[in-house]
XYZ file of C-alpha atoms in Angstrom:
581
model
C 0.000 0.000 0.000
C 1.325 3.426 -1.231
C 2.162 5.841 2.364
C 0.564 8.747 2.025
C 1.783 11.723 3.901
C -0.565 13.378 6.410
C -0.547 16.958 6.896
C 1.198 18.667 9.300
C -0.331 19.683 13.387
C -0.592 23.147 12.279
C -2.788 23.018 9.056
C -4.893 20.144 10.896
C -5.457 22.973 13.674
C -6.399 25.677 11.472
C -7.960 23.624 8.733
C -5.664 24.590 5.494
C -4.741 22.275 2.779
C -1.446 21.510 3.623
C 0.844 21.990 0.341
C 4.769 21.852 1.947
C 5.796 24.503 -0.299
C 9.015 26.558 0.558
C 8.212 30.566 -0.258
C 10.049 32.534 -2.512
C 12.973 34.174 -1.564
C 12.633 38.156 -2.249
C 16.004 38.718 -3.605
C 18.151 36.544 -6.052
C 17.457 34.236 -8.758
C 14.032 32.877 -8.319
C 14.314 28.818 -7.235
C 11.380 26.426 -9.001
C 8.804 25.353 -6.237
C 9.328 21.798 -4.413
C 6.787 19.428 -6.026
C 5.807 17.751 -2.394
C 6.141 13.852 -2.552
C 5.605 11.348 -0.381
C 9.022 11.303 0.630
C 9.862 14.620 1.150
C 7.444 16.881 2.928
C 9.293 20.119 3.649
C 8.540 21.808 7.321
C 7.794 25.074 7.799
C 10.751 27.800 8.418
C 9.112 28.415 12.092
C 10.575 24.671 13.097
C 7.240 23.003 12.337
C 4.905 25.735 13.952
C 3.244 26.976 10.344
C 2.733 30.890 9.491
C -1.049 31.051 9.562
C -2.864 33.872 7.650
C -3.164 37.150 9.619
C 0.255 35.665 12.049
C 3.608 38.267 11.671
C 6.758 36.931 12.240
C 8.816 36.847 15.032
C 8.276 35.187 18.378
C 5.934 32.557 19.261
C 2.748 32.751 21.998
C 3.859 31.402 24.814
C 0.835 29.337 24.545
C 2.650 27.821 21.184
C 6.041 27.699 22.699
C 5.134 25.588 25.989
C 2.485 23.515 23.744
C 4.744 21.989 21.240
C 7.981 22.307 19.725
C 8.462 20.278 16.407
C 11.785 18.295 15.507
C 13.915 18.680 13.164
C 12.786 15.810 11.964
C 15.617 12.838 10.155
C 18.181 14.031 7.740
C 18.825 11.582 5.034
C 22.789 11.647 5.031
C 22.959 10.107 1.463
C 20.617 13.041 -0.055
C 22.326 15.003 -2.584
C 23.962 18.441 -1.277
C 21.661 20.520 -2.788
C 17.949 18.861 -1.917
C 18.419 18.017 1.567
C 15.584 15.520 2.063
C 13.330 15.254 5.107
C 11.061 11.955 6.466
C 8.893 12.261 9.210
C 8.271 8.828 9.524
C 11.107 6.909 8.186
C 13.481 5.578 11.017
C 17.302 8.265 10.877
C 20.065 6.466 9.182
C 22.507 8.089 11.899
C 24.203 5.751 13.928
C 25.237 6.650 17.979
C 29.054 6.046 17.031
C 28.278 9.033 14.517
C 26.731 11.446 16.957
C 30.307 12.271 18.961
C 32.699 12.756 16.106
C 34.637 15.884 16.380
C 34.946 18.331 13.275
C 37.134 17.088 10.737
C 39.954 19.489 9.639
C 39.686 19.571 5.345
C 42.960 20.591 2.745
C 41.705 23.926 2.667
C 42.032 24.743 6.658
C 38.249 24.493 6.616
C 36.354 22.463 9.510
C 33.277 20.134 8.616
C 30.344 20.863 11.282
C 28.943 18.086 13.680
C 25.818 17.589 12.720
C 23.988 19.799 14.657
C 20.798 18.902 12.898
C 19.816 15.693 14.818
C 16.374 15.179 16.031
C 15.646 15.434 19.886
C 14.662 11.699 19.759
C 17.766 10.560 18.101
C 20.026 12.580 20.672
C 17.934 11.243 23.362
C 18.745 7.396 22.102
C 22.347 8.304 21.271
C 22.756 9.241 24.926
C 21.338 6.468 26.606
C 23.464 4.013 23.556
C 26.685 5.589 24.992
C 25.565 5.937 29.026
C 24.828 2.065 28.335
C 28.043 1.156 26.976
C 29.273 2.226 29.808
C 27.919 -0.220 31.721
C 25.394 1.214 33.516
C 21.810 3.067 33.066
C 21.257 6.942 31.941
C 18.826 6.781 35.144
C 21.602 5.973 37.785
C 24.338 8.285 36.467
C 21.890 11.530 36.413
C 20.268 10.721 39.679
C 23.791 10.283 41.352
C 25.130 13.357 39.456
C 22.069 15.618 40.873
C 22.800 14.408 44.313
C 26.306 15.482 44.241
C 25.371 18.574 42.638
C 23.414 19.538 46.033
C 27.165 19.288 47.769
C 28.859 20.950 45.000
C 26.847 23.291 42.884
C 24.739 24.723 45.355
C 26.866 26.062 47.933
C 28.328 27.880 45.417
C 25.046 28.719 42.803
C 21.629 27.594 44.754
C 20.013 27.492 41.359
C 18.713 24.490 40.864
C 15.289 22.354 42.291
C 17.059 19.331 44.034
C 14.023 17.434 44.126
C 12.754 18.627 40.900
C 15.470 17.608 38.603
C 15.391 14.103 40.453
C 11.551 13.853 39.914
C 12.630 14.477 35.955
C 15.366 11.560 35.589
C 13.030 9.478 33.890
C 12.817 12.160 30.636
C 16.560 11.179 29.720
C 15.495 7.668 28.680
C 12.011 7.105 28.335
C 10.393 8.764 24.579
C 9.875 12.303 24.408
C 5.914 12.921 24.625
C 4.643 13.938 21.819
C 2.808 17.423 22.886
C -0.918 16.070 21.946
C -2.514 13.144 19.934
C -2.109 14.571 16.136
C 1.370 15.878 16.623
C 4.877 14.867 16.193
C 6.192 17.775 18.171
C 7.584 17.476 21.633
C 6.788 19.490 24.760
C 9.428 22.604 24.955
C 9.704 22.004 28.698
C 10.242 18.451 28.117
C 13.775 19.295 26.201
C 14.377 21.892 28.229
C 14.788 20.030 31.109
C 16.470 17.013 29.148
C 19.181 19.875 28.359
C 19.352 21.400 31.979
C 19.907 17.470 33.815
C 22.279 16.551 31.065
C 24.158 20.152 31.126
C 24.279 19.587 35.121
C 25.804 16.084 34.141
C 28.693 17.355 32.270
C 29.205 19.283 35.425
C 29.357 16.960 37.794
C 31.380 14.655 35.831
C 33.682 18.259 34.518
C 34.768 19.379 37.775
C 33.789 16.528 40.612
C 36.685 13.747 41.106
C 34.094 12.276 43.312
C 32.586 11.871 39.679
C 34.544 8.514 39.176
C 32.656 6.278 41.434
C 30.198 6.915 39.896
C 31.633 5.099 36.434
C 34.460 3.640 37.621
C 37.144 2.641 34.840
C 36.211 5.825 32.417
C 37.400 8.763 31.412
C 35.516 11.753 33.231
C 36.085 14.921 30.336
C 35.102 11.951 27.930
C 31.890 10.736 30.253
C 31.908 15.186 30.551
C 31.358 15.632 26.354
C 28.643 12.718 25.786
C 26.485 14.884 27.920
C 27.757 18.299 26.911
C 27.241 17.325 23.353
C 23.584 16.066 24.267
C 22.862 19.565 26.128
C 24.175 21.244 23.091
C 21.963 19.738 20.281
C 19.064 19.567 22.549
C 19.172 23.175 23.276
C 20.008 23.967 19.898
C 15.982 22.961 18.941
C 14.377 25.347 20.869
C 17.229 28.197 20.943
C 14.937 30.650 19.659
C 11.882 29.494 21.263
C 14.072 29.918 24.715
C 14.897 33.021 23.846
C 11.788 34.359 23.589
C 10.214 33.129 26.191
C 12.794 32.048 29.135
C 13.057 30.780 32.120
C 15.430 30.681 35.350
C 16.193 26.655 33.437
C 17.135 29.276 30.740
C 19.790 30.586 32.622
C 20.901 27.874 34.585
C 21.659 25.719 31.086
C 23.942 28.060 29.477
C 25.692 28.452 33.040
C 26.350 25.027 33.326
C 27.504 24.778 29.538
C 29.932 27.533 30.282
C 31.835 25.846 33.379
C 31.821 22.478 31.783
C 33.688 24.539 29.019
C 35.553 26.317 31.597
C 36.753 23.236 33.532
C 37.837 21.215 29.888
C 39.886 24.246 28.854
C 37.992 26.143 26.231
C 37.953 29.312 28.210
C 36.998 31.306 24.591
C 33.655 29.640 24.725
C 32.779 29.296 27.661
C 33.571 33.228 27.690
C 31.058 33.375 25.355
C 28.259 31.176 26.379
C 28.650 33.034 29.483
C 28.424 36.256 27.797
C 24.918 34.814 26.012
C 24.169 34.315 29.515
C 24.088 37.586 30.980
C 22.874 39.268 27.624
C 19.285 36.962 28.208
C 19.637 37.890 31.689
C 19.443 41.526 30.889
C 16.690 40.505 28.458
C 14.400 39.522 31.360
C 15.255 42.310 33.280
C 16.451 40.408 36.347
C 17.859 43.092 37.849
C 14.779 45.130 38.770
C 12.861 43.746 41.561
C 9.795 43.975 39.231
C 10.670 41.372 36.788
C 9.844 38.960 39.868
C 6.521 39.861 40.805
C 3.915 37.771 39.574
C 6.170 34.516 39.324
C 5.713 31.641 41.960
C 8.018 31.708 44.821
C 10.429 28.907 43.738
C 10.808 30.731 39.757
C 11.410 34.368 41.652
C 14.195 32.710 44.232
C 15.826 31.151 41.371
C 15.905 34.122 39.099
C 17.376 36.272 41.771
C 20.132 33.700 42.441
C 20.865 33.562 38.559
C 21.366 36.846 38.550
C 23.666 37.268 41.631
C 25.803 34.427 40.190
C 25.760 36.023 37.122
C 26.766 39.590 38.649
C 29.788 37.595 40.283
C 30.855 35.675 36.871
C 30.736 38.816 34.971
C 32.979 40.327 37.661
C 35.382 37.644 37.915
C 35.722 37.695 34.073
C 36.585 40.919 34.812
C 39.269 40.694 36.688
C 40.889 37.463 36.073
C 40.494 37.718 32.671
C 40.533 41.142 31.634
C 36.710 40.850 29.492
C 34.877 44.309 29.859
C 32.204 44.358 32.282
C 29.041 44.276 31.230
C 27.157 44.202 34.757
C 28.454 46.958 36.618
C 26.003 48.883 38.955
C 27.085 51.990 37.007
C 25.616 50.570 33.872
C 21.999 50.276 35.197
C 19.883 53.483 35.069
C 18.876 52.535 38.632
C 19.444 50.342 41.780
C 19.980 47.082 41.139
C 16.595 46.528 43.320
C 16.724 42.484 42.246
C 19.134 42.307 45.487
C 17.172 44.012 47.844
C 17.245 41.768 51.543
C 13.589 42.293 51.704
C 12.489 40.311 48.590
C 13.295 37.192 50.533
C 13.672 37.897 54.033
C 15.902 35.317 55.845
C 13.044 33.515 57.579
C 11.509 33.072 54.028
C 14.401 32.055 51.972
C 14.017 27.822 52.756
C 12.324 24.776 51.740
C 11.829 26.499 48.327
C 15.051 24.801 46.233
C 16.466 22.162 48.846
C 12.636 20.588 50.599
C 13.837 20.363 54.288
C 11.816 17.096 55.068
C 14.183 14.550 54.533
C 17.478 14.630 55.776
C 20.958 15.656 54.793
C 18.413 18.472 53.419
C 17.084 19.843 56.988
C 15.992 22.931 57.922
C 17.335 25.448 58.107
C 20.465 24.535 55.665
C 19.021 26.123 52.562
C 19.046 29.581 54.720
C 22.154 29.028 55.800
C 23.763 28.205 52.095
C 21.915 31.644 51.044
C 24.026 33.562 53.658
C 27.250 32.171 52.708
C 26.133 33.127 48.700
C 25.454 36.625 49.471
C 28.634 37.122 51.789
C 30.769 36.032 48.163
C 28.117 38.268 46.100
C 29.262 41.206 48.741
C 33.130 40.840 48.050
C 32.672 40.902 44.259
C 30.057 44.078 44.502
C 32.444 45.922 46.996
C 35.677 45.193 44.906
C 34.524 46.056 41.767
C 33.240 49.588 43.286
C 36.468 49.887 44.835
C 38.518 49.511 41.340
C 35.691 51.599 39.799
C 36.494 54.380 42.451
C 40.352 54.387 41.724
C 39.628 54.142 38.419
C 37.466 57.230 37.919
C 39.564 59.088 40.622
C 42.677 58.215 38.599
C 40.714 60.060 35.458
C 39.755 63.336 37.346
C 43.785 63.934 38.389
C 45.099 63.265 35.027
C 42.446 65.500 33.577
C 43.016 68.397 36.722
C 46.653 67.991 35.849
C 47.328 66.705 40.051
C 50.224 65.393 40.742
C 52.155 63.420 43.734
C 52.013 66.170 45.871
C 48.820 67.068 45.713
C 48.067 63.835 46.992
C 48.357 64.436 50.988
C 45.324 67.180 50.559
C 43.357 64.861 47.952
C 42.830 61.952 50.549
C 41.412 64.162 53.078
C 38.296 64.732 51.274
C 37.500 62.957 47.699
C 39.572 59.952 48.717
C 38.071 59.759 52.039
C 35.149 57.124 50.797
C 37.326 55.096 48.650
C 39.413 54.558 51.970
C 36.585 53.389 54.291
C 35.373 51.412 51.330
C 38.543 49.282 51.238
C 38.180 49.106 55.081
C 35.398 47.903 54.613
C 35.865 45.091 52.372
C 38.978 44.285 54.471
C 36.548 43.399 57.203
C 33.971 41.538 55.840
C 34.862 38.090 56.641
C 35.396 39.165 60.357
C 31.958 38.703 60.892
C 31.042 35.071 58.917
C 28.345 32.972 60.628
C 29.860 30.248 62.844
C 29.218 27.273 60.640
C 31.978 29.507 57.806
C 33.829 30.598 60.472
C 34.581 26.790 61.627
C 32.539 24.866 59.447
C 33.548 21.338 61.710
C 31.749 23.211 64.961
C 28.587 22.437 62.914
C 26.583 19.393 63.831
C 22.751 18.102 63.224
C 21.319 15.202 65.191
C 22.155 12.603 62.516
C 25.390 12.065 61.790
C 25.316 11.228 57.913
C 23.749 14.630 57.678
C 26.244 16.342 59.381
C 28.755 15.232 57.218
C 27.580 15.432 54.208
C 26.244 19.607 55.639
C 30.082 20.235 56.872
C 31.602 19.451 53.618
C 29.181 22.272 51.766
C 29.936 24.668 54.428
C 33.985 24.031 53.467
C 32.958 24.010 50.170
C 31.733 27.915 50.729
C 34.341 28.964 53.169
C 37.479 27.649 50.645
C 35.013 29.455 48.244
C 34.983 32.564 50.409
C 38.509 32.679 51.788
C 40.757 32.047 48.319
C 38.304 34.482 46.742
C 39.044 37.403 49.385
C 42.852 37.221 49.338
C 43.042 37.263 45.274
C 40.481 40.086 45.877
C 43.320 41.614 47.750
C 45.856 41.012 45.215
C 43.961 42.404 42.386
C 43.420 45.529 44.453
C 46.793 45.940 45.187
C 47.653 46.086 41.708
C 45.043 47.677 40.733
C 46.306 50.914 42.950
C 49.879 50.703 42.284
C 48.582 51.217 38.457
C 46.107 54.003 39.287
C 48.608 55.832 41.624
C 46.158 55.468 44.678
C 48.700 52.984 46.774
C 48.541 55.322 49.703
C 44.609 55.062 49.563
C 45.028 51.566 50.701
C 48.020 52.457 53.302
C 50.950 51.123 50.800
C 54.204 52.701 50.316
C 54.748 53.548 46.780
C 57.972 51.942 46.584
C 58.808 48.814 44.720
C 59.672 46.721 47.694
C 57.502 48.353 50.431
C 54.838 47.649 47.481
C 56.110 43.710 46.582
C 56.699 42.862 50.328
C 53.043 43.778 50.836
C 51.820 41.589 47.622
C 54.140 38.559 49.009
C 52.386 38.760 52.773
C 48.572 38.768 51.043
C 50.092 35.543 49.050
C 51.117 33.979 52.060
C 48.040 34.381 53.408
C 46.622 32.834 50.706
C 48.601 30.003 50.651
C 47.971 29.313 54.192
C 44.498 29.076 54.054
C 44.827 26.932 51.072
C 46.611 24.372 52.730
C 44.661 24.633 56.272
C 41.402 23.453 55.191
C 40.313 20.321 53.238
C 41.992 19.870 50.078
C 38.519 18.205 48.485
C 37.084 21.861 49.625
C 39.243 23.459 46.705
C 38.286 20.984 44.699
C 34.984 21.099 44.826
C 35.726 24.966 43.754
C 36.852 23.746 40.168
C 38.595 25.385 37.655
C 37.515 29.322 38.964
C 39.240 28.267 42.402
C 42.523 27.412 40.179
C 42.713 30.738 38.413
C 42.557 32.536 41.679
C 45.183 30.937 42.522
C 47.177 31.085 39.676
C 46.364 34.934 39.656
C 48.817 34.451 42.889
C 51.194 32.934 41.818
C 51.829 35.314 38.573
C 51.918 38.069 41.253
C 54.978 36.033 43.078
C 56.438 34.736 40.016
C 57.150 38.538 39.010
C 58.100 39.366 42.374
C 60.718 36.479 42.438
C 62.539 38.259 38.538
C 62.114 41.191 39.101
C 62.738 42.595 43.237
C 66.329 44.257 43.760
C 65.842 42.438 47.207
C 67.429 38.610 47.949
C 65.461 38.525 50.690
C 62.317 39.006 49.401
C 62.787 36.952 46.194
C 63.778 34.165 48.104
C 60.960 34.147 50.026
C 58.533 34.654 46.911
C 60.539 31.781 45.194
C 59.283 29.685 48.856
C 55.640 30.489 48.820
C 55.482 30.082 44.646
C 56.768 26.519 45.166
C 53.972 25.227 47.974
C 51.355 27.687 45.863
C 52.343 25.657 42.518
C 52.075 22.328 44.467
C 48.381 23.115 45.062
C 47.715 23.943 42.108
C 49.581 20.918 40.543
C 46.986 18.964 42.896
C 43.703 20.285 41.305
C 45.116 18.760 38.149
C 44.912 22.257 36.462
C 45.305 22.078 32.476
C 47.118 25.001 32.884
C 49.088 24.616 36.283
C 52.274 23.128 34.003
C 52.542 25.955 32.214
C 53.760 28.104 35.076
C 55.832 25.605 36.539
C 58.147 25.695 33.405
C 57.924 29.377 33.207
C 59.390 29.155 36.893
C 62.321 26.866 35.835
């Protein structure tokens, strides 16, 4: 019996004769219309969703967009070049092993693509192919990778539904839903989340050594790209849909993407997928207070989150790798009102992301994670002020024509705040809550919960403590090249100046090695370039200081600084060992 194709959801819904005709293009040679054939239906330009009479481009509803979203349905590999053929129903003639190949370098320097143009369906089966291979089930791995995520992610970004994504597991293996009974399109949420668990995945398996129990025998960055590679394609169906109408899941993807990235060594894109990041952040206009009203109580807690961990990315971009900021309060026509204490007052801000009826979860340890994230939001904001001060103060004597001398009057009244600033921010860990201030003085009345609570609590102090002493650095240096040394009670002399850069190291380096090395780990690769940030600072010390003394003593605390960093198997820690030798 002959197959004969049936129309597509859209003309069913609105009762057109369905005619899979491509339009003309307005400019150019005119192409001949594509006689439709059983074989070779041709979708819609919109991904599946069909212009309508009396519908303008652009976005979708958000009805449409959370209904259905239509795959990109089976490429035909052995179609010629030029008429790419599409089957709805036959079965894809891609094969798993074909999914993971990396781009293939051609004579001409040119790359061939990966074929970014699979269907969710045949991602979803090339995943659990691989997972399987393994030796083990799609199921397990996720469900053990979102438990460790509530030890390892969250202290540091509380942006994710613990119980939530758990609830979900089953969507990595079982069929995509089709999004009602006459429709080959899936449910946008559906692949959302299937990109947010395997994105949180890569993660895990990225940056946690703790990782290889859970496949023992493989390769974790390998284990890392089967999932990143599955996030990838599966967000690259809905892309536009998701940017259109987003969500917090939005967010928390392409921040997940971007430290996977990060932690494999392609800093360059996960720069950018960042930068996408904060740019759709901006979009929803997280940082007014407003943007949250109206949303339920779990969505408006993990928006604000985003956003703060987004405000401290963009600033540590900033300074560790020199990328214009792009979230600066000066920026913003107003207050950044999204980080207002009263929008979730402390007594309100649990139970909502980690449920505190089942233990290691128990109330209150989601409150008490939210302090610890606010306390690292507070030494990014105050830092980046501080620089911003020097900066601009740095500008008004060059263009006043000031000089050194004038320098002893100047800090008596415009420098005045820029000096009780950096007070300030020199004091802010003095007053940490007593489970970050000794994190083992912490106990529960089960023990396997107060374990498993002590080692996020280290996780946020190493967090916390490595990030205030490169803080300290950077601000350092920072005055030394805006002339405002003095402001921050500095000598502006070269050894006064490099003695006082060598003591913040130290201090750095102590901590480090005081508190549990699985604490820095944890930390991943952001905790390394802090570090190595450190260790540049003594490495020029050591070359270039007239003293013996104090070059000696860089030379000391570079050594047991490299040797950390030589432990968190940095892919770039070798680097500055040979630069040493």
């Amino acid at each position: 019996m002959e197959l004969v194709p049936s129309p597509c959801a859209n003309c069913t819904l609105a009762s057109l004769q369905c005619t899979y005709k491509l339009p003309r293009r307005k400019r150019g040679p005119k192409r001949a219309d594509v006689s439709p054939t059983p074989q070779s239906p041709l979708p819609s330009s919109a991904g599946g969703l069909a212009n309508t009479p009396g519908r303008s481009g652009g976005c979708p509803s958000a009805e449409e967009s959370s209904a259905m979203l239509s795959p990109l349905d089976h490429i035909r590999v052995d179609s010629p070049p030029t008429t790419t053929s599409i089957d709805l129903h036959q079965p894809s003639r891609f094969s798993p092993q074909r999914l993971w190949t990396s781009p293939v370098a051609h004579e001409d320097g040119l790359l061939q693509s990966e074929s970014w143009t699979l269907t969710p369906l045949e991602i979803q089966r090339a995943l659990v192919a691989d997972i399987e291979n393994l030796g083990t089930s799609l199921s397990d791995v996720a469900t053990q990778c979102i438990a460790l995520s509530a030890q390892i992610i969250f202290p540091i970004c509380p942006m994710l539904h613990i119980q939530g994504l758990t609830a979900s597991v089953p969507l990595l293996s079982q069929p995509l839903a089709a999004s009602s009974s006459h429709s080959t399109g899936f449910k946008l949420e559906d692949i959302r989340v299937f990109a947010l668990i395997t994105a949180l995945c890569s993660t895990i398996f990225a940056c946690c050594p703790e990782a290889q129990s859970i496949l023992p025998g493989h390769d974790r960055p390998l284990v890392s790209r089967h999932f990143l590679n599955a996030s990838r394609r599966m967000l690259s169906h809905f892309h536009d849909r998701d940017i259109c109408h987003p969500t917090s899941d939005s967010l928390a993807i392409r921040i997940l993407q971007s430290s996977t990235l990060h932690t494999l060594g392609e800093t360059q894109l996960s720069l950018f997928i960042l930068g996408c990041a904060n740019q759709l952040a901006l979009l929803m206009r997280l940082f007014d207070k407003e943007s949250l009203s109206g949303l339920e109580t779990r969505e408006a807690q993990k928006r604000r989150n985003i956003f703060i961990s987004l405000y401290i990315a963009d600033k540590s971009a900033s300074v560790l790798n020199n990328i214009p900021s792009v979230m600066h309060r000066m920026c913003f026509d107003s207050e950044l009102t999204v980080l207002d204490s009263r929008i979730f007052p402390d007594s309100e801000m649990t139970g909502y992301l980690l449920e505190g009826n089942m233990p290691p979860y128990d109330n209150p340890l989601e409150g008490m994670v939210h302090k610890g994230f606010f306390i690292s939001h507070q030494l990014w904001s105050m830092a980046a002020d501080i620089i911003m001060d020097m900066k601009i103060l740095a500008r008004v004597r060059r263009c006043s024509g000031a000089t050194l001398a004038t320098q002893a009057s100047d800090a008596g009244n415009s420098s005045e705040a820029l000096m009780d600033s950096y007070m300030e921010f020199c004091g802010i860990l003095d007053s940490l809550p007593p489970w970050l201030l000794d994190p083992e003085s912490h106990t529960t009345n089960d023990a396997h919960t107060t374990v498993f609570q002590r080692k996020l609590f280290w996780i946020q102090r190493a967090n916390l403590i490595v990030t205030f002493h490169c803080l300290r650095l950077t601000l350092l240096q920072r005055a030394a090249e805006y002339g405002c040394c003095y402001l921050l009670g500095v000598t502006n002399t070269d050894s006064m100046f490099a003695h006082r850069k060598v003591e913040v190291a130290r201090d750095l380096v102590l901590a480090a090695t005081s508190m549990p090395f699985e604490a820095l780990q944890a930390n991943g690769e952001p905790c390394v370039e802090k570090l190595r940030q450190a260790g540049i600072e003594l490495l020029e010390i050591h070359h270039k200081t007239s003293s013996n003394a104090l070059s000696k003593r860089a030379r000391f605390i570079l050594s047991e600084l490299l040797n950390v960093i030589a432990r968190l198997d940095s892919r770039v820690s070798d680097n500055l060992g040979e630069t040493l030798v």
